[in-house]
């Protein structure tokens, strides 16, 4: 077994997750932004944005004593969430292979809401716009081309480390925040559904 396989989180495919949900034996934590969650989510899932999960892992750990499946759009943020929660001592974690995209492609049920751009699309728009504008503006101020180089370096680093500083910053914008996605609300939902 290679090193990358040894650290890979346990996975669950959409069909298996559907069975677990039907049996009521799992909690699904969606670590996307509240805006992404509002757009479309798996019925019965809980929205716990990745930044909130990282900050309050100990408090959340106290309310998660059953099997947990982590999801995001494609699986990258869910993998990060798995590392955070396993580091906090939560043992029975799995990640939905392919994320919500795979769930939707499998024809599984999705609760639809107000459409918004997902975080990855926002990153592409902002990064592409900065690069384009800095190159065009470098015609008049040659040093501005280095802004494009900086963005390119940041995107390369994001790909290599499977993190995205720009995405984390965009996630904090009001557009990406939901009406009630704070720790007391999430803990209240977890307690209520446990009873």
mmCIF file of N, CA and C in Angstrom, residues 27 29-30 34 46-49 52-53 56 60 63-64 180-193:
data_model
loop_
_atom_site.group_PDB
_atom_site.id
_atom_site.type_symbol
_atom_site.label_atom_id
_atom_site.label_comp_id
_atom_site.label_asym_id
_atom_site.label_seq_id
_atom_site.Cartn_x
_atom_site.Cartn_y
_atom_site.Cartn_z
ATOM 1 N N UNK A 27 -24.915 10.424 9.959
ATOM 2 C CA UNK A 27 -25.141 11.867 9.849
ATOM 3 C C UNK A 27 -24.307 12.371 8.690
ATOM 4 N N UNK A 29 -22.605 15.608 7.047
ATOM 5 C CA UNK A 29 -22.182 16.989 7.247
ATOM 6 C C UNK A 29 -21.689 17.539 5.913
ATOM 7 N N UNK A 30 -22.335 18.581 5.454
ATOM 8 C CA UNK A 30 -21.984 19.249 4.203
ATOM 9 C C UNK A 30 -21.099 20.436 4.561
ATOM 10 N N UNK A 34 -22.594 28.213 3.229
ATOM 11 C CA UNK A 34 -24.043 28.256 3.356
ATOM 12 C C UNK A 34 -24.757 28.561 2.036
ATOM 13 N N UNK A 46 -26.555 18.291 7.255
ATOM 14 C CA UNK A 46 -26.331 19.468 8.092
ATOM 15 C C UNK A 46 -25.236 20.310 7.460
ATOM 16 N N UNK A 47 -25.445 21.610 7.377
ATOM 17 C CA UNK A 47 -24.432 22.493 6.827
ATOM 18 C C UNK A 47 -23.488 22.943 7.933
ATOM 19 N N UNK A 48 -22.247 22.498 7.846
ATOM 20 C CA UNK A 48 -21.195 22.886 8.776
ATOM 21 C C UNK A 48 -20.009 23.345 7.916
ATOM 22 N N UNK A 49 -19.979 24.625 7.538
ATOM 23 C CA UNK A 49 -18.916 25.109 6.651
ATOM 24 C C UNK A 49 -17.528 24.756 7.186
ATOM 25 N N UNK A 52 -15.896 26.976 9.853
ATOM 26 C CA UNK A 52 -16.534 26.843 11.153
ATOM 27 C C UNK A 52 -16.159 25.504 11.790
ATOM 28 N N UNK A 53 -16.108 24.460 10.988
ATOM 29 C CA UNK A 53 -15.737 23.135 11.481
ATOM 30 C C UNK A 53 -14.313 23.147 12.028
ATOM 31 N N UNK A 56 -14.282 25.143 15.414
ATOM 32 C CA UNK A 56 -15.051 24.606 16.538
ATOM 33 C C UNK A 56 -15.103 23.080 16.548
ATOM 34 N N UNK A 60 -18.073 20.540 18.143
ATOM 35 C CA UNK A 60 -18.839 19.688 17.227
ATOM 36 C C UNK A 60 -18.606 18.217 17.531
ATOM 37 N N UNK A 63 -20.926 16.466 19.832
ATOM 38 C CA UNK A 63 -22.295 16.207 19.376
ATOM 39 C C UNK A 63 -22.360 15.215 18.218
ATOM 40 N N UNK A 64 -21.244 14.578 17.924
ATOM 41 C CA UNK A 64 -21.192 13.625 16.816
ATOM 42 C C UNK A 64 -20.619 12.301 17.317
ATOM 43 N N UNK A 180 -28.541 31.461 8.814
ATOM 44 C CA UNK A 180 -28.267 30.966 10.163
ATOM 45 C C UNK A 180 -27.338 29.762 10.098
ATOM 46 N N UNK A 181 -26.072 30.043 9.971
ATOM 47 C CA UNK A 181 -25.086 28.974 9.943
ATOM 48 C C UNK A 181 -23.975 29.324 10.920
ATOM 49 N N UNK A 182 -24.342 29.298 12.207
ATOM 50 C CA UNK A 182 -23.372 29.568 13.251
ATOM 51 C C UNK A 182 -23.346 28.378 14.197
ATOM 52 N N UNK A 183 -22.387 28.344 15.092
ATOM 53 C CA UNK A 183 -22.216 27.183 15.971
ATOM 54 C C UNK A 183 -23.454 26.877 16.810
ATOM 55 N N UNK A 184 -24.071 27.856 17.491
ATOM 56 C CA UNK A 184 -25.255 27.513 18.293
ATOM 57 C C UNK A 184 -26.399 26.911 17.457
ATOM 58 N N UNK A 185 -26.602 27.424 16.253
ATOM 59 C CA UNK A 185 -27.661 26.894 15.390
ATOM 60 C C UNK A 185 -27.359 25.460 14.984
ATOM 61 N N UNK A 186 -26.125 25.202 14.576
ATOM 62 C CA UNK A 186 -25.737 23.851 14.151
ATOM 63 C C UNK A 186 -25.832 22.872 15.306
ATOM 64 N N UNK A 187 -25.308 23.244 16.471
ATOM 65 C CA UNK A 187 -25.372 22.359 17.642
ATOM 66 C C UNK A 187 -26.825 22.095 18.017
ATOM 67 N N UNK A 188 -27.665 23.125 17.938
ATOM 68 C CA UNK A 188 -29.094 22.938 18.224
ATOM 69 C C UNK A 188 -29.736 21.935 17.282
ATOM 70 N N UNK A 189 -29.401 22.004 15.999
ATOM 71 C CA UNK A 189 -29.940 21.046 15.035
ATOM 72 C C UNK A 189 -29.458 19.634 15.331
ATOM 73 N N UNK A 190 -28.185 19.493 15.668
ATOM 74 C CA UNK A 190 -27.637 18.166 15.969
ATOM 75 C C UNK A 190 -28.293 17.577 17.212
ATOM 76 N N UNK A 191 -28.488 18.395 18.243
ATOM 77 C CA UNK A 191 -29.144 17.920 19.474
ATOM 78 C C UNK A 191 -30.597 17.551 19.215
ATOM 79 N N UNK A 192 -31.303 18.422 18.490
ATOM 80 C CA UNK A 192 -32.718 18.208 18.220
ATOM 81 C C UNK A 192 -32.953 16.903 17.470
ATOM 82 N N UNK A 193 -32.133 16.644 16.482
ATOM 83 C CA UNK A 193 -32.316 15.427 15.685
ATOM 84 C C UNK A 193 -31.845 14.180 16.406
#
